Amino acid sequence: MRADLTDADPAGIAARLAQRLRLRGLPALLRRERRGQPPVAGHPDDTHLARLYASIAEHALAGRSDGVIVDSSKLPPYGALLGSLPGIDLYVLHVVRDPRATAYSWRRRRPLDGPADDQLMSRPQVGKAALLWLVWNTATVRLWGGRRRAPGRYLRVRYEDFVADPAGVTARIAGFVGANPAELPFPTPATVRLTPTHSVAGNPSRHRTGLVDVVADTEWVGRLPTRAYAVVTGLTAVALTRFGYPLRRPTAISPATRQEG
């Protein structure tokens, strides 16, 4: 049966979600989760959200029982909300990158939606970038990390490990969600064949299609200023070692030697 969304108010729902899922509400969200309550308080809009994902599944999966809808949203509160909606079987893929690399990448000048767009992506200062990295990643671990919290439903992958073995790591992710690794679009272990997607926001590189070589972006290692490196390292030091990153500036990027559950 086709999901009916004619009575939805997309702009109103988006505005209310922005209020409901503000990061300043994260401590209360974590307290509710610890007490066994729904992390995000219920709201009438949730009915429309559940219908939206049901409609996406109906159109995109065409009845396939083994299909997966990939939602690339990054905010942990939104993931917590999705996990509580009826009809959604949530798997959490936690992708982590060295925060020094993340801070450097966010300072680049990029058109918001490709070369033809006059508007630039947001460029937070390195201190804010470090704090966002710390909050997002530690909250994700707090909500889903560990076998007791989401057994079989949480997988953490480092960017550095992915670019070292893109085909192998993607096969691991596919197996995690029950997809068929034999169908992965890798003509060679480090080359992927990309087709158009339906993503509506993110890095403009998401528009690339065809054969694409997966290459590690390590420019930050030599070009991130010493002061910026120290600021980001100081703010994220506690989490750095947990995710397998060194405190000292690396001379080369190497894949992780271990993964925490």
PDB file of C-alpha atoms in Angstrom:
ATOM      1  CA  MET A   1       0.000   0.000   0.000  1.00  0.00           C
ATOM      2  CA  ARG A   2       1.404   3.406  -1.005  1.00  0.00           C
ATOM      3  CA  ALA A   3       2.188   5.690   1.943  1.00  0.00           C
ATOM      4  CA  ASP A   4       0.008   8.824   1.941  1.00  0.00           C
ATOM      5  CA  LEU A   5       2.034  12.002   2.512  1.00  0.00           C
ATOM      6  CA  THR A   6      -0.427  14.525   1.078  1.00  0.00           C
ATOM      7  CA  ASP A   7      -1.244  15.968   4.515  1.00  0.00           C
ATOM      8  CA  ALA A   8       2.409  16.455   5.520  1.00  0.00           C
ATOM      9  CA  ASP A   9       3.979  19.882   6.031  1.00  0.00           C
ATOM     10  CA  PRO A  10       7.644  19.401   4.966  1.00  0.00           C
ATOM     11  CA  ALA A  11       8.847  22.888   5.929  1.00  0.00           C
ATOM     12  CA  GLY A  12       7.094  22.752   9.290  1.00  0.00           C
ATOM     13  CA  ILE A  13       8.385  19.255  10.039  1.00  0.00           C
ATOM     14  CA  ALA A  14      11.949  20.306   9.164  1.00  0.00           C
ATOM     15  CA  ALA A  15      11.734  23.379  11.402  1.00  0.00           C
ATOM     16  CA  ARG A  16      10.356  21.389  14.317  1.00  0.00           C
ATOM     17  CA  LEU A  17      12.994  18.681  13.865  1.00  0.00           C
ATOM     18  CA  ALA A  18      15.700  21.346  14.057  1.00  0.00           C
ATOM     19  CA  GLN A  19      14.309  22.362  17.442  1.00  0.00           C
ATOM     20  CA  ARG A  20      13.719  18.844  18.735  1.00  0.00           C
ATOM     21  CA  LEU A  21      17.178  17.575  17.782  1.00  0.00           C
ATOM     22  CA  ARG A  22      19.378  20.488  18.854  1.00  0.00           C
ATOM     23  CA  LEU A  23      22.766  19.382  20.199  1.00  0.00           C
ATOM     24  CA  ARG A  24      22.135  21.307  23.412  1.00  0.00           C
ATOM     25  CA  GLY A  25      19.437  18.726  24.130  1.00  0.00           C
ATOM     26  CA  LEU A  26      21.905  15.838  23.848  1.00  0.00           C
ATOM     27  CA  PRO A  27      22.473  15.409  27.640  1.00  0.00           C
ATOM     28  CA  ALA A  28      18.723  14.982  28.204  1.00  0.00           C
ATOM     29  CA  LEU A  29      18.539  12.575  25.266  1.00  0.00           C
ATOM     30  CA  LEU A  30      21.305  10.432  26.751  1.00  0.00           C
ATOM     31  CA  ARG A  31      19.597  10.442  30.157  1.00  0.00           C
ATOM     32  CA  ARG A  32      16.354   9.182  28.608  1.00  0.00           C
ATOM     33  CA  GLU A  33      18.245   6.480  26.724  1.00  0.00           C
ATOM     34  CA  ARG A  34      19.987   5.378  29.927  1.00  0.00           C
ATOM     35  CA  ARG A  35      16.606   5.070  31.678  1.00  0.00           C
ATOM     36  CA  GLY A  36      15.255   2.866  28.888  1.00  0.00           C
ATOM     37  CA  GLN A  37      12.972   5.590  27.532  1.00  0.00           C
ATOM     38  CA  PRO A  38      12.721   6.664  23.887  1.00  0.00           C
ATOM     39  CA  PRO A  39      15.739   8.976  23.485  1.00  0.00           C
ATOM     40  CA  VAL A  40      13.724  11.572  21.555  1.00  0.00           C
ATOM     41  CA  ALA A  41      10.310  12.499  22.927  1.00  0.00           C
ATOM     42  CA  GLY A  42       7.491  11.548  20.595  1.00  0.00           C
ATOM     43  CA  HIS A  43       5.727  14.081  18.381  1.00  0.00           C
ATOM     44  CA  PRO A  44       2.839  13.918  15.850  1.00  0.00           C
ATOM     45  CA  ASP A  45       5.396  14.608  13.088  1.00  0.00           C
ATOM     46  CA  ASP A  46       6.863  11.164  13.685  1.00  0.00           C
ATOM     47  CA  THR A  47       3.916   9.569  11.911  1.00  0.00           C
ATOM     48  CA  HIS A  48       4.826  11.461   8.743  1.00  0.00           C
ATOM     49  CA  LEU A  49       8.493  10.514   9.081  1.00  0.00           C
ATOM     50  CA  ALA A  50       7.599   6.833   9.365  1.00  0.00           C
ATOM     51  CA  ARG A  51       5.363   7.156   6.294  1.00  0.00           C
ATOM     52  CA  LEU A  52       8.162   8.901   4.398  1.00  0.00           C
ATOM     53  CA  TYR A  53      10.629   6.048   4.923  1.00  0.00           C
ATOM     54  CA  ALA A  54       7.932   3.495   4.063  1.00  0.00           C
ATOM     55  CA  SER A  55       7.295   5.355   0.805  1.00  0.00           C
ATOM     56  CA  ILE A  56      11.022   5.523  -0.002  1.00  0.00           C
ATOM     57  CA  ALA A  57      11.336   1.793   0.593  1.00  0.00           C
ATOM     58  CA  GLU A  58       8.318   1.071  -1.594  1.00  0.00           C
ATOM     59  CA  HIS A  59       9.684   3.037  -4.533  1.00  0.00           C
ATOM     60  CA  ALA A  60      13.403   2.323  -4.200  1.00  0.00           C
ATOM     61  CA  LEU A  61      13.396  -1.332  -3.200  1.00  0.00           C
ATOM     62  CA  ALA A  62      10.579  -2.533  -5.447  1.00  0.00           C
ATOM     63  CA  GLY A  63       9.557  -5.242  -3.016  1.00  0.00           C
ATOM     64  CA  ARG A  64      13.066  -6.625  -2.394  1.00  0.00           C
ATOM     65  CA  SER A  65      13.221  -8.143   1.056  1.00  0.00           C
ATOM     66  CA  ASP A  66      17.017  -7.761   1.211  1.00  0.00           C
ATOM     67  CA  GLY A  67      17.114  -4.094   0.175  1.00  0.00           C
ATOM     68  CA  VAL A  68      18.638  -1.348   2.300  1.00  0.00           C
ATOM     69  CA  ILE A  69      17.840   2.365   2.453  1.00  0.00           C
ATOM     70  CA  VAL A  70      21.017   4.354   3.143  1.00  0.00           C
ATOM     71  CA  ASP A  71      20.381   7.521   5.133  1.00  0.00           C
ATOM     72  CA  SER A  72      23.627   9.488   5.279  1.00  0.00           C
ATOM     73  CA  SER A  73      22.476  11.820   8.057  1.00  0.00           C
ATOM     74  CA  LYS A  74      25.236  12.520  10.568  1.00  0.00           C
ATOM     75  CA  LEU A  75      23.465  13.815  13.682  1.00  0.00           C
ATOM     76  CA  PRO A  76      23.177  11.190  16.445  1.00  0.00           C
ATOM     77  CA  PRO A  77      19.854  12.609  17.756  1.00  0.00           C
ATOM     78  CA  TYR A  78      18.244  12.029  14.359  1.00  0.00           C
ATOM     79  CA  GLY A  79      19.537   8.459  14.308  1.00  0.00           C
ATOM     80  CA  ALA A  80      18.093   7.949  17.781  1.00  0.00           C
ATOM     81  CA  LEU A  81      14.739   9.223  16.545  1.00  0.00           C
ATOM     82  CA  LEU A  82      14.761   6.957  13.493  1.00  0.00           C
ATOM     83  CA  GLY A  83      15.535   3.949  15.663  1.00  0.00           C
ATOM     84  CA  SER A  84      12.320   4.518  17.592  1.00  0.00           C
ATOM     85  CA  LEU A  85      10.020   4.833  14.561  1.00  0.00           C
ATOM     86  CA  PRO A  86       7.757   1.922  13.622  1.00  0.00           C
ATOM     87  CA  GLY A  87       8.774  -0.021  10.526  1.00  0.00           C
ATOM     88  CA  ILE A  88      12.452   0.997  10.649  1.00  0.00           C
ATOM     89  CA  ASP A  89      15.061  -1.664  11.347  1.00  0.00           C
ATOM     90  CA  LEU A  90      18.038   0.540  12.131  1.00  0.00           C
ATOM     91  CA  TYR A  91      21.681  -0.356  11.472  1.00  0.00           C
ATOM     92  CA  VAL A  92      24.302   2.231  12.428  1.00  0.00           C
ATOM     93  CA  LEU A  93      27.436   2.578  10.310  1.00  0.00           C
ATOM     94  CA  HIS A  94      29.766   4.889  12.231  1.00  0.00           C
ATOM     95  CA  VAL A  95      32.365   6.387   9.884  1.00  0.00           C
ATOM     96  CA  VAL A  96      35.238   8.142  11.681  1.00  0.00           C
ATOM     97  CA  ARG A  97      38.096  10.225  10.314  1.00  0.00           C
ATOM     98  CA  ASP A  98      41.084  11.733  12.094  1.00  0.00           C
ATOM     99  CA  PRO A  99      39.735  15.016  13.547  1.00  0.00           C
ATOM    100  CA  ARG A 100      42.779  16.941  12.321  1.00  0.00           C
ATOM    101  CA  ALA A 101      41.952  15.832   8.773  1.00  0.00           C
ATOM    102  CA  THR A 102      38.286  16.681   9.334  1.00  0.00           C
ATOM    103  CA  ALA A 103      39.074  20.181  10.591  1.00  0.00           C
ATOM    104  CA  TYR A 104      41.375  20.814   7.621  1.00  0.00           C
ATOM    105  CA  SER A 105      38.799  19.533   5.147  1.00  0.00           C
ATOM    106  CA  TRP A 106      36.059  21.754   6.592  1.00  0.00           C
ATOM    107  CA  ARG A 107      38.238  24.835   6.052  1.00  0.00           C
ATOM    108  CA  ARG A 108      38.429  24.249   2.298  1.00  0.00           C
ATOM    109  CA  ARG A 109      36.362  26.506   0.071  1.00  0.00           C
ATOM    110  CA  ARG A 110      33.827  24.316  -1.694  1.00  0.00           C
ATOM    111  CA  PRO A 111      30.672  25.280  -3.617  1.00  0.00           C
ATOM    112  CA  LEU A 112      27.663  23.951  -1.743  1.00  0.00           C
ATOM    113  CA  ASP A 113      26.310  21.899  -4.626  1.00  0.00           C
ATOM    114  CA  GLY A 114      29.048  21.734  -7.239  1.00  0.00           C
ATOM    115  CA  PRO A 115      31.034  24.188  -9.409  1.00  0.00           C
ATOM    116  CA  ALA A 116      27.953  26.052 -10.668  1.00  0.00           C
ATOM    117  CA  ASP A 117      26.766  26.939  -7.140  1.00  0.00           C
ATOM    118  CA  ASP A 118      27.721  30.424  -5.881  1.00  0.00           C
ATOM    119  CA  GLN A 119      27.055  29.475  -2.252  1.00  0.00           C
ATOM    120  CA  LEU A 120      29.907  27.882  -0.280  1.00  0.00           C
ATOM    121  CA  MET A 121      29.695  25.030   2.198  1.00  0.00           C
ATOM    122  CA  SER A 122      29.984  26.109   5.847  1.00  0.00           C
ATOM    123  CA  ARG A 123      33.580  26.525   7.042  1.00  0.00           C
ATOM    124  CA  PRO A 124      33.714  26.247  10.850  1.00  0.00           C
ATOM    125  CA  GLN A 125      36.866  27.355  12.651  1.00  0.00           C
ATOM    126  CA  VAL A 126      39.151  24.508  13.709  1.00  0.00           C
ATOM    127  CA  GLY A 127      38.110  24.761  17.364  1.00  0.00           C
ATOM    128  CA  LYS A 128      34.415  24.437  16.521  1.00  0.00           C
ATOM    129  CA  ALA A 129      35.167  21.652  14.044  1.00  0.00           C
ATOM    130  CA  ALA A 130      37.046  19.744  16.745  1.00  0.00           C
ATOM    131  CA  LEU A 131      34.189  20.113  19.247  1.00  0.00           C
ATOM    132  CA  LEU A 132      31.604  19.005  16.693  1.00  0.00           C
ATOM    133  CA  TRP A 133      33.743  15.968  15.849  1.00  0.00           C
ATOM    134  CA  LEU A 134      34.070  15.126  19.533  1.00  0.00           C
ATOM    135  CA  VAL A 135      30.363  15.503  20.334  1.00  0.00           C
ATOM    136  CA  TRP A 136      29.085  13.646  17.271  1.00  0.00           C
ATOM    137  CA  ASN A 137      31.446  10.712  17.585  1.00  0.00           C
ATOM    138  CA  THR A 138      31.316  10.227  21.352  1.00  0.00           C
ATOM    139  CA  ALA A 139      27.518  10.510  21.299  1.00  0.00           C
ATOM    140  CA  THR A 140      27.333   7.870  18.561  1.00  0.00           C
ATOM    141  CA  VAL A 141      29.476   5.507  20.627  1.00  0.00           C
ATOM    142  CA  ARG A 142      27.405   6.278  23.715  1.00  0.00           C
ATOM    143  CA  LEU A 143      24.120   5.511  21.941  1.00  0.00           C
ATOM    144  CA  TRP A 144      25.096   2.459  19.887  1.00  0.00           C
ATOM    145  CA  GLY A 145      28.690   1.389  20.518  1.00  0.00           C
ATOM    146  CA  GLY A 146      29.370  -1.825  22.376  1.00  0.00           C
ATOM    147  CA  ARG A 147      27.742  -5.208  22.066  1.00  0.00           C
ATOM    148  CA  ARG A 148      25.293  -4.574  24.898  1.00  0.00           C
ATOM    149  CA  ARG A 149      23.749  -1.506  23.310  1.00  0.00           C
ATOM    150  CA  ALA A 150      23.219  -2.547  19.694  1.00  0.00           C
ATOM    151  CA  PRO A 151      24.357  -6.136  19.201  1.00  0.00           C
ATOM    152  CA  GLY A 152      24.935  -6.735  15.518  1.00  0.00           C
ATOM    153  CA  ARG A 153      23.527  -3.305  14.609  1.00  0.00           C
ATOM    154  CA  TYR A 154      26.583  -1.083  15.018  1.00  0.00           C
ATOM    155  CA  LEU A 155      29.738  -1.052  12.918  1.00  0.00           C
ATOM    156  CA  ARG A 156      32.570   1.462  13.140  1.00  0.00           C
ATOM    157  CA  VAL A 157      34.804   2.078  10.119  1.00  0.00           C
ATOM    158  CA  ARG A 158      37.700   4.512   9.925  1.00  0.00           C
ATOM    159  CA  TYR A 159      38.137   6.571   6.772  1.00  0.00           C
ATOM    160  CA  GLU A 160      41.810   5.626   6.780  1.00  0.00           C
ATOM    161  CA  ASP A 161      40.973   1.921   6.720  1.00  0.00           C
ATOM    162  CA  PHE A 162      38.441   2.397   3.943  1.00  0.00           C
ATOM    163  CA  VAL A 163      40.823   4.178   1.568  1.00  0.00           C
ATOM    164  CA  ALA A 164      43.462   1.508   2.254  1.00  0.00           C
ATOM    165  CA  ASP A 165      41.089  -1.285   1.183  1.00  0.00           C
ATOM    166  CA  PRO A 166      37.879   0.180  -0.304  1.00  0.00           C
ATOM    167  CA  ALA A 167      36.573  -3.037  -1.851  1.00  0.00           C
ATOM    168  CA  GLY A 168      37.302  -5.108   1.247  1.00  0.00           C
ATOM    169  CA  VAL A 169      35.800  -2.621   3.697  1.00  0.00           C
ATOM    170  CA  THR A 170      32.724  -2.123   1.506  1.00  0.00           C
ATOM    171  CA  ALA A 171      32.229  -5.894   1.407  1.00  0.00           C
ATOM    172  CA  ARG A 172      32.404  -5.883   5.205  1.00  0.00           C
ATOM    173  CA  ILE A 173      29.749  -3.150   5.352  1.00  0.00           C
ATOM    174  CA  ALA A 174      27.522  -5.007   2.904  1.00  0.00           C
ATOM    175  CA  GLY A 175      27.748  -8.135   5.008  1.00  0.00           C
ATOM    176  CA  PHE A 176      26.923  -6.084   8.096  1.00  0.00           C
ATOM    177  CA  VAL A 177      23.531  -5.053   6.676  1.00  0.00           C
ATOM    178  CA  GLY A 178      22.845  -8.396   5.002  1.00  0.00           C
ATOM    179  CA  ALA A 179      23.499  -7.266   1.413  1.00  0.00           C
ATOM    180  CA  ASN A 180      25.245  -9.410  -1.186  1.00  0.00           C
ATOM    181  CA  PRO A 181      28.971  -8.477  -1.392  1.00  0.00           C
ATOM    182  CA  ALA A 182      29.165 -10.167  -4.814  1.00  0.00           C
ATOM    183  CA  GLU A 183      27.184  -7.266  -6.306  1.00  0.00           C
ATOM    184  CA  LEU A 184      29.635  -4.542  -5.285  1.00  0.00           C
ATOM    185  CA  PRO A 185      30.745  -2.151  -8.099  1.00  0.00           C
ATOM    186  CA  PHE A 186      34.528  -2.548  -7.835  1.00  0.00           C
ATOM    187  CA  PRO A 187      36.206  -3.438 -11.182  1.00  0.00           C
ATOM    188  CA  THR A 188      39.512  -3.336  -9.259  1.00  0.00           C
ATOM    189  CA  PRO A 189      40.148  -3.301  -5.487  1.00  0.00           C
ATOM    190  CA  ALA A 190      40.751   0.491  -5.522  1.00  0.00           C
ATOM    191  CA  THR A 191      38.391   1.609  -8.314  1.00  0.00           C
ATOM    192  CA  VAL A 192      34.638   1.984  -7.904  1.00  0.00           C
ATOM    193  CA  ARG A 193      31.933   2.474 -10.518  1.00  0.00           C
ATOM    194  CA  LEU A 194      29.553   5.153  -9.224  1.00  0.00           C
ATOM    195  CA  THR A 195      26.003   5.633 -10.475  1.00  0.00           C
ATOM    196  CA  PRO A 196      23.684   8.607  -9.775  1.00  0.00           C
ATOM    197  CA  THR A 197      22.223   8.726  -6.262  1.00  0.00           C
ATOM    198  CA  HIS A 198      19.328  10.547  -4.664  1.00  0.00           C
ATOM    199  CA  SER A 199      21.264  12.360  -1.932  1.00  0.00           C
ATOM    200  CA  VAL A 200      20.097  15.942  -1.361  1.00  0.00           C
ATOM    201  CA  ALA A 201      22.983  17.359   0.690  1.00  0.00           C
ATOM    202  CA  GLY A 202      26.634  16.736   1.453  1.00  0.00           C
ATOM    203  CA  ASN A 203      30.022  17.113  -0.181  1.00  0.00           C
ATOM    204  CA  PRO A 204      29.644  18.102  -3.860  1.00  0.00           C
ATOM    205  CA  SER A 205      31.816  15.092  -4.774  1.00  0.00           C
ATOM    206  CA  ARG A 206      28.662  13.003  -4.310  1.00  0.00           C
ATOM    207  CA  HIS A 207      27.696  14.028  -7.865  1.00  0.00           C
ATOM    208  CA  ARG A 208      30.631  12.144  -9.409  1.00  0.00           C
ATOM    209  CA  THR A 209      29.721   9.146 -11.548  1.00  0.00           C
ATOM    210  CA  GLY A 210      31.537   6.550 -13.601  1.00  0.00           C
ATOM    211  CA  LEU A 211      34.862   4.965 -12.725  1.00  0.00           C
ATOM    212  CA  VAL A 212      36.497   6.695  -9.751  1.00  0.00           C
ATOM    213  CA  ASP A 213      39.830   5.826  -8.159  1.00  0.00           C
ATOM    214  CA  VAL A 214      39.664   5.755  -4.351  1.00  0.00           C
ATOM    215  CA  VAL A 215      42.671   7.755  -3.166  1.00  0.00           C
ATOM    216  CA  ALA A 216      43.527   8.818   0.379  1.00  0.00           C
ATOM    217  CA  ASP A 217      43.313  12.572   0.968  1.00  0.00           C
ATOM    218  CA  THR A 218      46.401  13.228   3.113  1.00  0.00           C
ATOM    219  CA  GLU A 219      47.056  16.857   2.218  1.00  0.00           C
ATOM    220  CA  TRP A 220      46.319  17.889   5.811  1.00  0.00           C
ATOM    221  CA  VAL A 221      49.339  15.982   7.151  1.00  0.00           C
ATOM    222  CA  GLY A 222      51.741  18.536   5.724  1.00  0.00           C
ATOM    223  CA  ARG A 223      49.509  21.613   5.423  1.00  0.00           C
ATOM    224  CA  LEU A 224      47.480  21.853   8.636  1.00  0.00           C
ATOM    225  CA  PRO A 225      49.159  24.693  10.600  1.00  0.00           C
ATOM    226  CA  THR A 226      50.947  23.723  13.817  1.00  0.00           C
ATOM    227  CA  ARG A 227      48.655  25.835  16.000  1.00  0.00           C
ATOM    228  CA  ALA A 228      45.507  24.375  14.435  1.00  0.00           C
ATOM    229  CA  TYR A 229      46.924  20.881  14.852  1.00  0.00           C
ATOM    230  CA  ALA A 230      47.579  21.535  18.546  1.00  0.00           C
ATOM    231  CA  VAL A 231      44.091  22.992  19.115  1.00  0.00           C
ATOM    232  CA  VAL A 232      42.282  20.055  17.529  1.00  0.00           C
ATOM    233  CA  THR A 233      44.517  17.474  19.209  1.00  0.00           C
ATOM    234  CA  GLY A 234      44.061  19.089  22.611  1.00  0.00           C
ATOM    235  CA  LEU A 235      40.272  19.234  22.333  1.00  0.00           C
ATOM    236  CA  THR A 236      39.876  15.667  21.052  1.00  0.00           C
ATOM    237  CA  ALA A 237      42.776  13.889  22.800  1.00  0.00           C
ATOM    238  CA  VAL A 238      40.568  11.657  24.956  1.00  0.00           C
ATOM    239  CA  ALA A 239      38.744  10.231  21.940  1.00  0.00           C
ATOM    240  CA  LEU A 240      41.741  10.142  19.599  1.00  0.00           C
ATOM    241  CA  THR A 241      43.377   7.119  21.164  1.00  0.00           C
ATOM    242  CA  ARG A 242      40.049   5.324  21.499  1.00  0.00           C
ATOM    243  CA  PHE A 243      39.624   5.506  17.747  1.00  0.00           C
ATOM    244  CA  GLY A 244      43.229   4.455  17.101  1.00  0.00           C
ATOM    245  CA  TYR A 245      44.754   7.814  16.149  1.00  0.00           C
ATOM    246  CA  PRO A 246      48.167   9.049  17.342  1.00  0.00           C
ATOM    247  CA  LEU A 247      48.573  12.319  19.202  1.00  0.00           C
ATOM    248  CA  ARG A 248      51.692  13.233  17.233  1.00  0.00           C
ATOM    249  CA  ARG A 249      51.451  14.396  13.642  1.00  0.00           C
ATOM    250  CA  PRO A 250      51.835  11.287  11.462  1.00  0.00           C
ATOM    251  CA  THR A 251      54.397  11.039   8.704  1.00  0.00           C
ATOM    252  CA  ALA A 252      52.116   8.660   6.802  1.00  0.00           C
ATOM    253  CA  ILE A 253      48.566   7.364   7.088  1.00  0.00           C
ATOM    254  CA  SER A 254      48.166   3.679   7.862  1.00  0.00           C
ATOM    255  CA  PRO A 255      45.083   1.542   8.514  1.00  0.00           C
ATOM    256  CA  ALA A 256      44.068   0.634  12.034  1.00  0.00           C
ATOM    257  CA  THR A 257      45.542  -2.409  13.675  1.00  0.00           C
ATOM    258  CA  ARG A 258      42.467  -3.004  15.806  1.00  0.00           C
ATOM    259  CA  GLN A 259      38.772  -2.197  16.007  1.00  0.00           C
ATOM    260  CA  GLU A 260      36.842  -1.654  19.217  1.00  0.00           C
ATOM    261  CA  GLY A 261      33.476  -3.242  19.633  1.00  0.00           C
TER     262      GLY A 261
END
